[in-house]
Amino acid sequence: MKASRVAVSGVLAATAALALSGPAFAHVSVQPEGTAAKGGYATVNFKVPNERDNASTTKLEVNFPADHPLASVMPQPVAGWTVKVTKSKLDKPLDLHGRKIDEAVTKVTWTADGKGIQPGFFQKFPLSLGALPEDTDELVFKAIQTYSNKEVVRWIETQEKGEEEPEAPAPVLALTAAEEGHHGAAAGSDDADEAEKAEEADHAKDAKAAASTTEASADSSDTTARVLGVVGIVVGVAGVAFGVVAGRRRTTA
């Protein structure tokens, strides 16, 4: 009897621990597709799980860090969702590809057109970001998740060094070292232009080679036709001569 009570107590304790640890591993998060290098551009996905059994997620708001503004933010369409990008004026303009940018994205909001994220499912919301800052190792995005029952969960708590993960941590994007040859957005743009020029040169080279091959083939075909024509004439003359000689022999006979 005592053993059974101990076993039941153990199961209840484990269940309670899992329930309490749920938010720690099922929170809103952000991850890059590949890497998010400093000074460059990256495509990232905000992953939003539905943590409720009796409601669906119908809205997600992602607030961008004011201390590291991003001038270029482009959302990818998500079926069943409407997206809105909010921009604000900057106190200090940014230099992007040689242009002065006086506003940056401060928030992106996704709103469900239909049922949203159902219980037991999650959804990814992709964004293209840039140029990423070079003076920090991470970007913190504060997110607000709204359910169909009007419940609001604020994923805005920051992780303090040496402490346990907070109950509702904000999504954090880790930045990697700048890629070799890329120093800021302008360098990335120059490299892209050079790559495009090289590709165009390759296309031009291939086209020229194809034209040369076609011309050579045409010349070869023309020469072959001329040779066959001469051979045909020779054969024709020989045939006529043979016919004349044969006719004379028959007359003489």
PDB file of C-alpha atoms in Angstrom:
ATOM      1  CA  MET A   1       0.000   0.000   0.000  1.00  0.00           C
ATOM      2  CA  LYS A   2       2.779   2.382   0.934  1.00  0.00           C
ATOM      3  CA  ALA A   3       4.614   1.539  -2.286  1.00  0.00           C
ATOM      4  CA  SER A   4       1.510   2.370  -4.314  1.00  0.00           C
ATOM      5  CA  ARG A   5       1.124   5.697  -2.540  1.00  0.00           C
ATOM      6  CA  VAL A   6       4.768   6.505  -3.225  1.00  0.00           C
ATOM      7  CA  ALA A   7       4.341   5.652  -6.905  1.00  0.00           C
ATOM      8  CA  VAL A   8       1.209   7.791  -7.221  1.00  0.00           C
ATOM      9  CA  SER A   9       2.957  10.678  -5.486  1.00  0.00           C
ATOM     10  CA  GLY A  10       5.864  10.368  -7.907  1.00  0.00           C
ATOM     11  CA  VAL A  11       3.574  10.465 -10.928  1.00  0.00           C
ATOM     12  CA  LEU A  12       1.742  13.532  -9.593  1.00  0.00           C
ATOM     13  CA  ALA A  13       5.017  15.311  -8.899  1.00  0.00           C
ATOM     14  CA  ALA A  14       6.314  14.568 -12.395  1.00  0.00           C
ATOM     15  CA  THR A  15       3.055  15.782 -13.937  1.00  0.00           C
ATOM     16  CA  ALA A  16       3.184  18.985 -11.910  1.00  0.00           C
ATOM     17  CA  ALA A  17       6.789  19.560 -12.963  1.00  0.00           C
ATOM     18  CA  LEU A  18       5.894  19.144 -16.621  1.00  0.00           C
ATOM     19  CA  ALA A  19       2.962  21.504 -16.252  1.00  0.00           C
ATOM     20  CA  LEU A  20       5.108  24.135 -14.607  1.00  0.00           C
ATOM     21  CA  SER A  21       7.888  23.751 -17.150  1.00  0.00           C
ATOM     22  CA  GLY A  22       5.499  24.039 -20.108  1.00  0.00           C
ATOM     23  CA  PRO A  23       5.983  27.751 -20.806  1.00  0.00           C
ATOM     24  CA  ALA A  24       9.753  27.347 -20.612  1.00  0.00           C
ATOM     25  CA  PHE A  25       9.940  25.156 -23.723  1.00  0.00           C
ATOM     26  CA  ALA A  26       6.803  26.256 -25.595  1.00  0.00           C
ATOM     27  CA  HIS A  27       7.321  30.007 -25.747  1.00  0.00           C
ATOM     28  CA  VAL A  28       7.433  32.303 -28.766  1.00  0.00           C
ATOM     29  CA  SER A  29      10.923  32.141 -30.286  1.00  0.00           C
ATOM     30  CA  VAL A  30      12.899  33.427 -33.280  1.00  0.00           C
ATOM     31  CA  GLN A  31      15.448  31.511 -35.361  1.00  0.00           C
ATOM     32  CA  PRO A  32      17.304  32.419 -38.572  1.00  0.00           C
ATOM     33  CA  GLU A  33      17.232  30.353 -41.745  1.00  0.00           C
ATOM     34  CA  GLY A  34      20.935  29.608 -41.857  1.00  0.00           C
ATOM     35  CA  THR A  35      22.865  32.348 -40.063  1.00  0.00           C
ATOM     36  CA  ALA A  36      22.226  35.921 -39.012  1.00  0.00           C
ATOM     37  CA  ALA A  37      25.602  37.587 -39.583  1.00  0.00           C
ATOM     38  CA  LYS A  38      26.403  41.029 -38.248  1.00  0.00           C
ATOM     39  CA  GLY A  39      26.217  43.714 -40.922  1.00  0.00           C
ATOM     40  CA  GLY A  40      24.297  41.480 -43.310  1.00  0.00           C
ATOM     41  CA  TYR A  41      20.740  40.398 -44.030  1.00  0.00           C
ATOM     42  CA  ALA A  42      18.877  37.337 -42.784  1.00  0.00           C
ATOM     43  CA  THR A  43      15.537  35.583 -43.071  1.00  0.00           C
ATOM     44  CA  VAL A  44      14.158  34.682 -39.661  1.00  0.00           C
ATOM     45  CA  ASN A  45      11.107  32.781 -38.456  1.00  0.00           C
ATOM     46  CA  PHE A  46       9.061  33.680 -35.409  1.00  0.00           C
ATOM     47  CA  LYS A  47       7.726  30.364 -34.129  1.00  0.00           C
ATOM     48  CA  VAL A  48       4.443  30.649 -32.231  1.00  0.00           C
ATOM     49  CA  PRO A  49       3.014  27.590 -30.424  1.00  0.00           C
ATOM     50  CA  ASN A  50      -0.573  27.469 -29.188  1.00  0.00           C
ATOM     51  CA  GLU A  51      -0.438  26.685 -25.461  1.00  0.00           C
ATOM     52  CA  ARG A  52      -4.165  26.554 -24.770  1.00  0.00           C
ATOM     53  CA  ASP A  53      -6.577  23.633 -25.117  1.00  0.00           C
ATOM     54  CA  ASN A  54      -9.728  25.765 -25.377  1.00  0.00           C
ATOM     55  CA  ALA A  55      -8.607  28.704 -27.538  1.00  0.00           C
ATOM     56  CA  SER A  56      -6.660  29.481 -30.696  1.00  0.00           C
ATOM     57  CA  THR A  57      -3.987  32.128 -31.298  1.00  0.00           C
ATOM     58  CA  THR A  58      -5.471  34.904 -33.431  1.00  0.00           C
ATOM     59  CA  LYS A  59      -2.867  37.676 -33.217  1.00  0.00           C
ATOM     60  CA  LEU A  60       0.888  38.169 -32.837  1.00  0.00           C
ATOM     61  CA  GLU A  61       2.662  41.492 -32.291  1.00  0.00           C
ATOM     62  CA  VAL A  62       6.451  41.645 -32.501  1.00  0.00           C
ATOM     63  CA  ASN A  63       8.120  44.823 -31.242  1.00  0.00           C
ATOM     64  CA  PHE A  64      11.552  45.663 -32.638  1.00  0.00           C
ATOM     65  CA  PRO A  65      14.485  46.858 -30.511  1.00  0.00           C
ATOM     66  CA  ALA A  66      14.694  50.650 -30.426  1.00  0.00           C
ATOM     67  CA  ASP A  67      18.410  50.634 -29.579  1.00  0.00           C
ATOM     68  CA  HIS A  68      19.248  48.760 -32.798  1.00  0.00           C
ATOM     69  CA  PRO A  69      16.755  49.940 -35.456  1.00  0.00           C
ATOM     70  CA  LEU A  70      16.325  47.963 -38.672  1.00  0.00           C
ATOM     71  CA  ALA A  71      15.559  49.922 -41.829  1.00  0.00           C
ATOM     72  CA  SER A  72      14.645  46.957 -44.035  1.00  0.00           C
ATOM     73  CA  VAL A  73      11.958  44.523 -42.850  1.00  0.00           C
ATOM     74  CA  MET A  74       9.948  42.528 -45.381  1.00  0.00           C
ATOM     75  CA  PRO A  75       7.329  39.946 -44.373  1.00  0.00           C
ATOM     76  CA  GLN A  76       6.591  36.814 -46.344  1.00  0.00           C
ATOM     77  CA  PRO A  77       2.870  36.171 -46.925  1.00  0.00           C
ATOM     78  CA  VAL A  78       1.354  33.607 -44.545  1.00  0.00           C
ATOM     79  CA  ALA A  79      -1.858  31.921 -45.647  1.00  0.00           C
ATOM     80  CA  GLY A  80      -4.772  32.828 -43.404  1.00  0.00           C
ATOM     81  CA  TRP A  81      -3.043  35.858 -41.880  1.00  0.00           C
ATOM     82  CA  THR A  82      -2.910  39.609 -42.565  1.00  0.00           C
ATOM     83  CA  VAL A  83       0.370  41.361 -41.796  1.00  0.00           C
ATOM     84  CA  LYS A  84       0.988  45.019 -40.966  1.00  0.00           C
ATOM     85  CA  VAL A  85       4.410  46.681 -40.750  1.00  0.00           C
ATOM     86  CA  THR A  86       4.621  49.769 -38.543  1.00  0.00           C
ATOM     87  CA  LYS A  87       7.418  52.338 -39.008  1.00  0.00           C
ATOM     88  CA  SER A  88       8.500  55.274 -36.873  1.00  0.00           C
ATOM     89  CA  LYS A  89      10.809  58.265 -37.304  1.00  0.00           C
ATOM     90  CA  LEU A  90      14.382  57.860 -36.061  1.00  0.00           C
ATOM     91  CA  ASP A  91      16.131  60.357 -33.812  1.00  0.00           C
ATOM     92  CA  LYS A  92      19.363  59.568 -35.666  1.00  0.00           C
ATOM     93  CA  PRO A  93      19.156  58.625 -39.389  1.00  0.00           C
ATOM     94  CA  LEU A  94      20.716  55.384 -40.609  1.00  0.00           C
ATOM     95  CA  ASP A  95      23.153  55.038 -43.519  1.00  0.00           C
ATOM     96  CA  LEU A  96      21.904  52.208 -45.754  1.00  0.00           C
ATOM     97  CA  HIS A  97      23.667  51.579 -49.097  1.00  0.00           C
ATOM     98  CA  GLY A  98      24.753  55.210 -49.193  1.00  0.00           C
ATOM     99  CA  ARG A  99      21.224  56.494 -48.521  1.00  0.00           C
ATOM    100  CA  LYS A 100      20.058  58.263 -45.387  1.00  0.00           C
ATOM    101  CA  ILE A 101      17.138  56.450 -43.745  1.00  0.00           C
ATOM    102  CA  ASP A 102      15.146  58.510 -41.252  1.00  0.00           C
ATOM    103  CA  GLU A 103      12.623  55.836 -40.234  1.00  0.00           C
ATOM    104  CA  ALA A 104      12.730  52.197 -39.170  1.00  0.00           C
ATOM    105  CA  VAL A 105      10.323  49.368 -38.413  1.00  0.00           C
ATOM    106  CA  THR A 106       9.128  49.373 -34.817  1.00  0.00           C
ATOM    107  CA  LYS A 107       6.477  46.642 -34.947  1.00  0.00           C
ATOM    108  CA  VAL A 108       5.071  43.887 -37.137  1.00  0.00           C
ATOM    109  CA  THR A 109       1.565  42.561 -36.454  1.00  0.00           C
ATOM    110  CA  TRP A 110      -0.041  39.396 -37.809  1.00  0.00           C
ATOM    111  CA  THR A 111      -3.816  38.993 -37.479  1.00  0.00           C
ATOM    112  CA  ALA A 112      -5.671  35.789 -38.341  1.00  0.00           C
ATOM    113  CA  ASP A 113      -8.293  35.974 -41.080  1.00  0.00           C
ATOM    114  CA  GLY A 114      -9.851  32.706 -39.949  1.00  0.00           C
ATOM    115  CA  LYS A 115      -9.354  30.300 -37.054  1.00  0.00           C
ATOM    116  CA  GLY A 116      -5.706  31.117 -36.411  1.00  0.00           C
ATOM    117  CA  ILE A 117      -3.385  28.655 -34.681  1.00  0.00           C
ATOM    118  CA  GLN A 118      -5.467  25.797 -33.315  1.00  0.00           C
ATOM    119  CA  PRO A 119      -4.705  23.913 -30.046  1.00  0.00           C
ATOM    120  CA  GLY A 120      -1.869  21.437 -30.536  1.00  0.00           C
ATOM    121  CA  PHE A 121      -0.334  23.351 -33.481  1.00  0.00           C
ATOM    122  CA  PHE A 122       2.248  26.057 -34.103  1.00  0.00           C
ATOM    123  CA  GLN A 123       2.867  28.586 -36.878  1.00  0.00           C
ATOM    124  CA  LYS A 124       5.989  30.209 -38.346  1.00  0.00           C
ATOM    125  CA  PHE A 125       5.996  33.862 -39.378  1.00  0.00           C
ATOM    126  CA  PRO A 126       8.951  34.676 -41.728  1.00  0.00           C
ATOM    127  CA  LEU A 127      10.650  38.056 -42.025  1.00  0.00           C
ATOM    128  CA  SER A 128      13.623  39.328 -44.016  1.00  0.00           C
ATOM    129  CA  LEU A 129      15.721  41.649 -41.827  1.00  0.00           C
ATOM    130  CA  GLY A 130      18.655  43.965 -42.422  1.00  0.00           C
ATOM    131  CA  ALA A 131      21.070  45.393 -42.213  1.00  0.00           C
ATOM    132  CA  LEU A 132      21.802  43.657 -38.896  1.00  0.00           C
ATOM    133  CA  PRO A 133      23.802  45.691 -36.363  1.00  0.00           C
ATOM    134  CA  GLU A 134      27.513  45.080 -35.902  1.00  0.00           C
ATOM    135  CA  ASP A 135      27.832  46.328 -32.323  1.00  0.00           C
ATOM    136  CA  THR A 136      25.786  43.661 -30.521  1.00  0.00           C
ATOM    137  CA  ASP A 137      25.633  39.870 -30.255  1.00  0.00           C
ATOM    138  CA  GLU A 138      21.853  39.579 -30.119  1.00  0.00           C
ATOM    139  CA  LEU A 139      18.567  41.308 -30.833  1.00  0.00           C
ATOM    140  CA  VAL A 140      15.681  41.100 -28.364  1.00  0.00           C
ATOM    141  CA  PHE A 141      12.146  41.201 -29.774  1.00  0.00           C
ATOM    142  CA  LYS A 142       9.247  41.610 -27.360  1.00  0.00           C
ATOM    143  CA  ALA A 143       6.190  39.672 -28.536  1.00  0.00           C
ATOM    144  CA  ILE A 144       2.531  39.753 -27.534  1.00  0.00           C
ATOM    145  CA  GLN A 145       0.334  36.720 -28.233  1.00  0.00           C
ATOM    146  CA  THR A 146      -3.458  37.077 -28.245  1.00  0.00           C
ATOM    147  CA  TYR A 147      -5.934  34.181 -28.034  1.00  0.00           C
ATOM    148  CA  SER A 148      -9.486  33.873 -29.330  1.00  0.00           C
ATOM    149  CA  ASN A 149     -10.807  34.073 -25.756  1.00  0.00           C
ATOM    150  CA  LYS A 150      -9.180  37.552 -25.417  1.00  0.00           C
ATOM    151  CA  GLU A 151      -6.350  36.215 -23.238  1.00  0.00           C
ATOM    152  CA  VAL A 152      -3.051  38.047 -23.822  1.00  0.00           C
ATOM    153  CA  VAL A 153       0.386  36.573 -23.112  1.00  0.00           C
ATOM    154  CA  ARG A 154       3.303  38.994 -23.069  1.00  0.00           C
ATOM    155  CA  TRP A 155       6.626  37.432 -24.054  1.00  0.00           C
ATOM    156  CA  ILE A 156       8.693  40.407 -22.920  1.00  0.00           C
ATOM    157  CA  GLU A 157      10.943  39.251 -20.070  1.00  0.00           C
ATOM    158  CA  THR A 158      14.683  39.457 -20.720  1.00  0.00           C
ATOM    159  CA  GLN A 159      17.157  36.770 -19.735  1.00  0.00           C
ATOM    160  CA  GLU A 160      19.525  37.913 -17.012  1.00  0.00           C
ATOM    161  CA  LYS A 161      23.028  36.466 -17.067  1.00  0.00           C
ATOM    162  CA  GLY A 162      23.516  33.646 -14.577  1.00  0.00           C
ATOM    163  CA  GLU A 163      19.805  33.342 -13.775  1.00  0.00           C
ATOM    164  CA  GLU A 164      17.166  30.830 -14.815  1.00  0.00           C
ATOM    165  CA  GLU A 165      15.057  31.455 -17.873  1.00  0.00           C
ATOM    166  CA  PRO A 166      12.072  33.690 -17.052  1.00  0.00           C
ATOM    167  CA  GLU A 167       8.535  32.377 -17.291  1.00  0.00           C
ATOM    168  CA  ALA A 168       7.682  34.496 -20.355  1.00  0.00           C
ATOM    169  CA  PRO A 169      11.006  35.187 -22.104  1.00  0.00           C
ATOM    170  CA  ALA A 170      11.225  37.550 -25.069  1.00  0.00           C
ATOM    171  CA  PRO A 171      12.384  36.046 -28.393  1.00  0.00           C
ATOM    172  CA  VAL A 172      16.143  36.547 -28.859  1.00  0.00           C
ATOM    173  CA  LEU A 173      17.965  36.431 -32.203  1.00  0.00           C
ATOM    174  CA  ALA A 174      21.643  35.483 -31.810  1.00  0.00           C
ATOM    175  CA  LEU A 175      23.976  37.209 -34.274  1.00  0.00           C
ATOM    176  CA  THR A 176      27.100  35.568 -35.668  1.00  0.00           C
ATOM    177  CA  ALA A 177      30.381  37.206 -36.643  1.00  0.00           C
ATOM    178  CA  ALA A 178      30.366  39.244 -39.839  1.00  0.00           C
ATOM    179  CA  GLU A 179      31.146  37.180 -42.931  1.00  0.00           C
ATOM    180  CA  GLU A 180      34.564  37.675 -44.514  1.00  0.00           C
ATOM    181  CA  GLY A 181      34.519  40.514 -47.038  1.00  0.00           C
ATOM    182  CA  HIS A 182      31.269  41.898 -45.659  1.00  0.00           C
ATOM    183  CA  HIS A 183      31.605  45.028 -43.577  1.00  0.00           C
ATOM    184  CA  GLY A 184      28.200  46.566 -43.212  1.00  0.00           C
ATOM    185  CA  ALA A 185      25.372  46.901 -45.662  1.00  0.00           C
ATOM    186  CA  ALA A 186      27.342  48.868 -48.260  1.00  0.00           C
ATOM    187  CA  ALA A 187      29.947  46.141 -48.596  1.00  0.00           C
ATOM    188  CA  GLY A 188      27.228  43.537 -48.991  1.00  0.00           C
ATOM    189  CA  SER A 189      25.651  45.619 -51.746  1.00  0.00           C
ATOM    190  CA  ASP A 190      28.970  46.000 -53.596  1.00  0.00           C
ATOM    191  CA  ASP A 191      29.563  42.248 -53.430  1.00  0.00           C
ATOM    192  CA  ALA A 192      26.085  41.606 -54.762  1.00  0.00           C
ATOM    193  CA  ASP A 193      26.698  44.013 -57.659  1.00  0.00           C
ATOM    194  CA  GLU A 194      30.005  42.314 -58.485  1.00  0.00           C
ATOM    195  CA  ALA A 195      28.371  38.898 -58.384  1.00  0.00           C
ATOM    196  CA  GLU A 196      25.610  40.108 -60.699  1.00  0.00           C
ATOM    197  CA  LYS A 197      28.154  41.549 -63.147  1.00  0.00           C
ATOM    198  CA  ALA A 198      30.124  38.285 -63.116  1.00  0.00           C
ATOM    199  CA  GLU A 199      26.957  36.324 -63.805  1.00  0.00           C
ATOM    200  CA  GLU A 200      26.070  38.608 -66.720  1.00  0.00           C
ATOM    201  CA  ALA A 201      29.597  38.160 -68.110  1.00  0.00           C
ATOM    202  CA  ASP A 202      29.199  34.381 -67.903  1.00  0.00           C
ATOM    203  CA  HIS A 203      25.870  34.571 -69.727  1.00  0.00           C
ATOM    204  CA  ALA A 204      27.440  36.739 -72.445  1.00  0.00           C
ATOM    205  CA  LYS A 205      30.342  34.293 -72.799  1.00  0.00           C
ATOM    206  CA  ASP A 206      27.946  31.338 -73.104  1.00  0.00           C
ATOM    207  CA  ALA A 207      25.875  33.200 -75.704  1.00  0.00           C
ATOM    208  CA  LYS A 208      28.984  34.031 -77.747  1.00  0.00           C
ATOM    209  CA  ALA A 209      30.152  30.425 -77.588  1.00  0.00           C
ATOM    210  CA  ALA A 210      26.734  29.218 -78.688  1.00  0.00           C
ATOM    211  CA  ALA A 211      26.744  31.696 -81.586  1.00  0.00           C
ATOM    212  CA  SER A 212      30.220  30.550 -82.653  1.00  0.00           C
ATOM    213  CA  THR A 213      29.112  26.913 -82.536  1.00  0.00           C
ATOM    214  CA  THR A 214      26.022  27.710 -84.598  1.00  0.00           C
ATOM    215  CA  GLU A 215      28.090  29.672 -87.160  1.00  0.00           C
ATOM    216  CA  ALA A 216      30.662  26.883 -87.406  1.00  0.00           C
ATOM    217  CA  SER A 217      27.885  24.351 -87.835  1.00  0.00           C
ATOM    218  CA  ALA A 218      26.327  26.491 -90.580  1.00  0.00           C
ATOM    219  CA  ASP A 219      29.680  26.836 -92.380  1.00  0.00           C
ATOM    220  CA  SER A 220      30.241  23.097 -92.153  1.00  0.00           C
ATOM    221  CA  SER A 221      26.784  22.377 -93.508  1.00  0.00           C
ATOM    222  CA  ASP A 222      27.345  24.848 -96.372  1.00  0.00           C
ATOM    223  CA  THR A 223      30.671  23.238 -97.302  1.00  0.00           C
ATOM    224  CA  THR A 224      29.144  19.772 -97.213  1.00  0.00           C
ATOM    225  CA  ALA A 225      26.332  20.893 -99.494  1.00  0.00           C
ATOM    226  CA  ARG A 226      28.803  22.324-102.001  1.00  0.00           C
ATOM    227  CA  VAL A 227      30.850  19.123-102.079  1.00  0.00           C
ATOM    228  CA  LEU A 228      27.763  17.006-102.580  1.00  0.00           C
ATOM    229  CA  GLY A 229      26.667  19.336-105.394  1.00  0.00           C
ATOM    230  CA  VAL A 230      29.982  18.965-107.227  1.00  0.00           C
ATOM    231  CA  VAL A 231      29.903  15.189-106.777  1.00  0.00           C
ATOM    232  CA  GLY A 232      26.374  15.120-108.170  1.00  0.00           C
ATOM    233  CA  ILE A 233      27.435  17.088-111.252  1.00  0.00           C
ATOM    234  CA  VAL A 234      30.398  14.770-111.867  1.00  0.00           C
ATOM    235  CA  VAL A 235      28.204  11.710-111.522  1.00  0.00           C
ATOM    236  CA  GLY A 236      25.660  13.239-113.899  1.00  0.00           C
ATOM    237  CA  VAL A 237      28.262  14.022-116.563  1.00  0.00           C
ATOM    238  CA  ALA A 238      29.693  10.520-116.246  1.00  0.00           C
ATOM    239  CA  GLY A 239      26.236   9.047-116.703  1.00  0.00           C
ATOM    240  CA  VAL A 240      25.596  11.064-119.855  1.00  0.00           C
ATOM    241  CA  ALA A 241      28.976  10.075-121.313  1.00  0.00           C
ATOM    242  CA  PHE A 242      28.317   6.421-120.577  1.00  0.00           C
ATOM    243  CA  GLY A 243      24.921   6.654-122.283  1.00  0.00           C
ATOM    244  CA  VAL A 244      26.452   8.188-125.449  1.00  0.00           C
ATOM    245  CA  VAL A 245      29.154   5.536-125.688  1.00  0.00           C
ATOM    246  CA  ALA A 246      26.653   2.756-125.204  1.00  0.00           C
ATOM    247  CA  GLY A 247      24.405   4.192-127.921  1.00  0.00           C
ATOM    248  CA  ARG A 248      27.277   4.309-130.434  1.00  0.00           C
ATOM    249  CA  ARG A 249      28.126   0.683-129.749  1.00  0.00           C
ATOM    250  CA  ARG A 250      24.600  -0.414-130.434  1.00  0.00           C
ATOM    251  CA  THR A 251      24.512   1.552-133.732  1.00  0.00           C
ATOM    252  CA  THR A 252      27.779   0.072-134.926  1.00  0.00           C
ATOM    253  CA  ALA A 253      26.596  -3.411-134.099  1.00  0.00           C
TER     254      ALA A 253
END
